[in-house]
mmCIF file of C-alpha atoms and ligand atoms in Angstrom:
data_model
loop_
_atom_site.group_PDB
_atom_site.id
_atom_site.type_symbol
_atom_site.label_atom_id
_atom_site.label_comp_id
_atom_site.label_asym_id
_atom_site.label_seq_id
_atom_site.Cartn_x
_atom_site.Cartn_y
_atom_site.Cartn_z
ATOM 1 C CA MET A 1 10.841 17.293 -15.829
ATOM 2 C CA SER A 2 10.733 18.705 -12.373
ATOM 3 C CA GLY A 3 11.743 15.820 -10.383
ATOM 4 C CA SER A 4 11.805 17.640 -7.040
ATOM 5 C CA ARG A 5 8.033 18.584 -7.120
ATOM 6 C CA PHE A 6 5.427 16.114 -5.946
ATOM 7 C CA ARG A 7 1.717 16.626 -5.942
ATOM 8 C CA ASP A 8 -0.730 13.989 -4.285
ATOM 9 C CA ARG A 9 -2.941 14.277 -7.229
ATOM 10 C CA ARG A 10 -1.769 10.838 -8.483
ATOM 11 C CA GLU A 11 -2.432 9.262 -5.329
ATOM 12 C CA ARG A 12 -6.056 10.546 -5.240
ATOM 13 C CA LYS A 13 -6.598 9.511 -8.978
ATOM 14 C CA TYR A 14 -5.606 5.924 -7.849
ATOM 15 C CA GLY A 15 -7.639 6.170 -4.412
ATOM 16 C CA TYR A 16 -8.611 2.911 -3.310
ATOM 17 C CA ASP A 17 -6.752 1.122 -6.305
ATOM 18 C CA PHE A 18 -4.021 0.626 -3.537
ATOM 19 C CA LEU A 19 -6.158 -2.004 -2.029
ATOM 20 C CA ASP A 20 -6.576 -4.064 -4.849
ATOM 21 C CA GLU A 21 -3.201 -5.693 -4.699
ATOM 22 C CA VAL A 22 -1.603 -6.258 -1.502
ATOM 23 C CA LEU A 23 1.471 -7.976 -0.669
ATOM 24 C CA VAL A 24 1.393 -10.331 2.366
ATOM 25 C CA ARG A 25 3.518 -13.013 4.106
ATOM 26 C CA CYS A 26 1.985 -16.451 3.062
ATOM 27 C CA PRO A 27 0.523 -18.236 5.954
ATOM 28 C CA ARG A 28 2.022 -21.335 4.860
ATOM 29 C CA CYS A 29 5.466 -20.795 3.375
ATOM 30 C CA ASP A 30 6.202 -17.261 4.823
ATOM 31 C CA GLY A 31 6.869 -16.368 1.075
ATOM 32 C CA CYS A 32 5.269 -13.411 -0.752
ATOM 33 C CA ALA A 33 1.624 -13.698 -1.320
ATOM 34 C CA ILE A 34 -0.708 -11.588 -2.791
ATOM 35 C CA VAL A 35 -4.185 -10.597 -1.942
ATOM 36 C CA THR A 36 -6.724 -9.526 -4.737
ATOM 37 C CA PRO A 37 -10.445 -9.095 -5.518
ATOM 38 C CA HIS A 38 -11.942 -12.619 -6.230
ATOM 39 C CA PRO A 39 -11.652 -13.237 -9.744
ATOM 40 C CA GLY A 40 -15.221 -14.557 -9.935
ATOM 41 C CA ILE A 41 -16.895 -11.480 -8.655
ATOM 42 C CA ALA A 42 -17.621 -8.272 -10.885
ATOM 43 C CA ALA A 43 -15.046 -5.548 -9.817
ATOM 44 C CA ASP A 44 -18.017 -2.903 -9.240
ATOM 45 C CA GLU A 45 -19.793 -5.274 -6.814
ATOM 46 C CA ASN A 46 -16.386 -5.871 -4.903
ATOM 47 C CA ALA A 47 -14.300 -2.758 -4.737
ATOM 48 C CA VAL A 48 -13.437 -0.840 -1.482
ATOM 49 C CA GLY A 49 -14.968 2.311 -1.241
ATOM 50 C CA ALA A 50 -18.163 1.356 -3.716
ATOM 51 C CA GLY A 51 -20.136 0.712 -0.319
ATOM 52 C CA VAL A 52 -20.678 -2.976 -1.300
ATOM 53 C CA GLN A 53 -20.591 -5.737 1.347
ATOM 54 C CA PRO A 54 -19.151 -8.275 1.794
ATOM 55 C CA LEU A 55 -15.861 -7.767 -0.186
ATOM 56 C CA HIS A 56 -14.704 -11.116 -1.641
ATOM 57 C CA ARG A 57 -10.878 -11.245 -1.587
ATOM 58 C CA ARG A 58 -8.571 -14.009 -2.624
ATOM 59 C CA LEU A 59 -5.011 -14.686 -0.789
ATOM 60 C CA ARG A 60 -2.541 -16.786 -3.146
ATOM 61 C CA CYS A 61 1.021 -17.611 -3.217
ATOM 62 C CA THR A 62 2.900 -18.185 -6.248
ATOM 63 C CA ARG A 63 5.760 -19.891 -4.597
ATOM 64 C CA CYS A 64 3.861 -22.694 -2.762
ATOM 65 C CA GLY A 65 0.415 -22.651 -4.484
ATOM 66 C CA PHE A 66 -1.548 -21.871 -1.260
ATOM 67 C CA PHE A 67 -4.804 -19.923 -1.743
ATOM 68 C CA LYS A 68 -7.557 -18.807 0.541
ATOM 69 C CA ASP A 69 -10.668 -16.898 -0.213
ATOM 70 C CA GLN A 70 -12.417 -14.643 2.424
ATOM 71 C CA LYS A 71 -15.338 -12.342 2.671
ATOM 72 C CA VAL A 72 -15.145 -9.575 4.898
ATOM 73 C CA ASP A 73 -17.490 -6.661 5.805
ATOM 74 C CA SER A 74 -14.878 -3.787 5.586
ATOM 75 C CA ALA A 75 -11.307 -3.165 4.718
ATOM 76 C CA VAL A 76 -9.425 -2.295 8.061
ATOM 77 C CA MET A 77 -6.641 0.147 7.092
ATOM 78 C CA GLY A 78 -3.870 2.021 8.963
ATOM 79 C CA SER A 79 -1.622 -0.638 10.232
ATOM 80 C CA PRO A 80 1.193 -2.853 8.815
ATOM 81 C CA VAL A 81 -1.363 -5.872 8.048
ATOM 82 C CA ASP A 82 -3.485 -6.541 5.093
ATOM 83 C CA PRO A 83 -6.697 -4.989 5.269
ATOM 84 C CA TYR A 84 -8.707 -8.168 4.895
ATOM 85 C CA PHE A 85 -7.021 -11.277 6.177
ATOM 86 C CA GLN A 86 -4.893 -9.364 8.488
ATOM 87 C CA ARG A 87 -1.768 -11.006 7.449
ATOM 88 C CA PRO A 88 1.560 -9.153 7.996
ATOM 89 C CA LEU A 89 2.419 -7.120 4.990
ATOM 90 C CA TRP A 90 5.351 -8.138 2.912
ATOM 91 C CA LEU A 91 6.527 -4.480 2.749
ATOM 92 C CA ARG A 92 7.432 -3.720 6.069
ATOM 93 C CA ALA A 93 10.504 -2.637 7.801
ATOM 94 C CA SER A 94 11.838 -0.950 10.992
ATOM 95 C CA CYS A 95 12.868 2.448 10.086
ATOM 96 C CA CYS A 96 13.829 5.537 12.128
ATOM 97 C CA GLY A 97 12.288 3.772 15.225
ATOM 98 C CA ASN A 98 8.996 3.111 13.581
ATOM 99 C CA THR A 99 7.535 0.713 10.943
ATOM 100 C CA LEU A 100 7.577 1.671 7.301
ATOM 101 C CA TRP A 101 4.939 -0.251 5.303
ATOM 102 C CA ALA A 102 3.168 -0.340 2.230
ATOM 103 C CA TYR A 103 0.457 -2.398 0.665
ATOM 104 C CA ASN A 104 2.094 -2.854 -2.872
ATOM 105 C CA LEU A 105 5.061 -1.436 -4.976
ATOM 106 C CA ARG A 106 2.738 1.434 -6.355
ATOM 107 C CA HIS A 107 2.196 2.572 -2.841
ATOM 108 C CA LEU A 108 5.997 2.316 -2.116
ATOM 109 C CA ASP A 109 6.621 4.156 -5.215
ATOM 110 C CA LEU A 110 4.276 6.862 -3.851
ATOM 111 C CA LEU A 111 5.972 7.031 -0.561
ATOM 112 C CA GLU A 112 9.449 7.289 -2.163
ATOM 113 C CA ALA A 113 8.382 10.184 -4.389
ATOM 114 C CA TYR A 114 6.839 12.060 -1.331
ATOM 115 C CA VAL A 115 9.990 11.615 0.701
ATOM 116 C CA GLN A 116 12.247 12.438 -2.143
ATOM 117 C CA ALA A 117 10.419 15.631 -3.139
ATOM 118 C CA LYS A 118 12.103 18.742 -1.897
ATOM 119 C CA LEU A 119 9.059 20.931 -2.618
ATOM 120 C CA ARG A 120 5.875 19.490 -1.479
ATOM 121 C CA GLU A 121 2.728 20.707 -3.101
ATOM 122 C CA ARG A 122 -0.788 19.804 -2.034
ATOM 123 C CA GLY A 123 -3.139 19.030 -5.086
ATOM 124 C CA GLU A 124 -6.159 21.129 -4.979
ATOM 125 C CA LEU A 125 -8.610 19.230 -2.785
ATOM 126 C CA ALA A 126 -12.102 19.062 -4.292
ATOM 127 C CA PRO A 127 -14.850 19.697 -1.296
ATOM 128 C CA GLY A 128 -15.786 16.627 0.016
ATOM 129 C CA ALA A 129 -12.876 14.586 -1.451
ATOM 130 C CA PRO A 130 -11.337 11.808 0.972
ATOM 131 C CA THR A 131 -8.429 12.938 2.883
ATOM 132 C CA SER A 132 -5.534 11.732 0.624
ATOM 133 C CA LEU A 133 -3.176 8.898 1.906
ATOM 134 C CA VAL A 134 -0.363 11.536 1.777
ATOM 135 C CA GLU A 135 -1.845 13.881 4.219
ATOM 136 C CA ARG A 136 -2.446 11.035 6.616
ATOM 137 C CA LEU A 137 1.410 10.028 6.688
ATOM 138 C CA PRO A 138 2.903 10.145 9.983
ATOM 139 C CA THR A 139 5.070 12.998 10.889
ATOM 140 C CA TRP A 140 8.237 10.861 11.097
ATOM 141 C CA LEU A 141 7.749 10.179 7.319
ATOM 142 C CA LYS A 142 7.691 13.897 6.661
ATOM 143 C CA THR A 143 10.781 14.896 8.655
ATOM 144 C CA ALA A 144 13.686 16.033 6.506
ATOM 145 C CA LYS A 145 16.349 14.292 8.799
ATOM 146 C CA ASN A 146 14.948 10.947 8.331
ATOM 147 C CA ARG A 147 14.750 11.147 4.616
ATOM 148 C CA THR A 148 18.077 9.205 3.922
ATOM 149 C CA GLU A 149 17.175 6.283 6.027
ATOM 150 C CA ILE A 150 13.674 6.160 4.727
ATOM 151 C CA LEU A 151 14.905 6.208 1.036
ATOM 152 C CA ARG A 152 17.499 3.337 1.885
ATOM 153 C CA THR A 153 14.593 1.189 3.516
ATOM 154 C CA ILE A 154 12.331 1.790 0.582
ATOM 155 C CA LYS A 155 14.984 0.704 -1.591
ATOM 156 C CA ARG A 156 15.769 -2.465 0.195
ATOM 157 C CA LEU A 157 12.070 -3.437 0.614
ATOM 158 C CA ARG A 158 11.660 -3.129 -3.124
ATOM 159 C CA SER A 159 14.406 -5.468 -3.914
ATOM 160 C CA THR A 160 12.522 -8.229 -1.717
ATOM 161 C CA VAL A 161 9.719 -8.400 -3.923
ATOM 162 C CA PRO A 162 9.835 -11.346 -6.342
ATOM 163 C CA ALA A 163 9.705 -10.683 -10.114
ATOM 164 C CA ALA A 164 6.203 -11.039 -11.231
ATOM 165 C CA GLY A 165 5.354 -14.336 -13.153
HETATM 166 ZN ZN1 ZN B 1 3.404 -19.709 0.035
#
């Protein structure tokens, strides 16, 4: 296995799947809650990137039982809040003078793989393909001198996620 190589092909394969499971702070108990597509709506009528509106999302907390449904016209991405309810993300931490954040554990894994990789290769982008999440990463995440602190922060964040079930 060539563990030092990283291709962002995997991330593009998932694409908007990152947005189907977003870990946030519960509005009631401040525990780890999860935002998912509403279970009562067909997936293809409720997918980010499919051009459908509104999107039906459910926030639920396994710790206190709180849940809330919401319809939104679009997913607002690019900041450390969830794209639907605008709740603070669970996976966010100060790091290298910036804020490191991820929507879920898969997203965190991807960041880790990217930062760990000594050799970064760009997957071949098909014409018209959406700009990948990796290409949009801020410069500080790509800077070699930040690598150790970033990896340490990622590890710490991962340990804060309650076990599923
Ligand atoms: Zn709660």
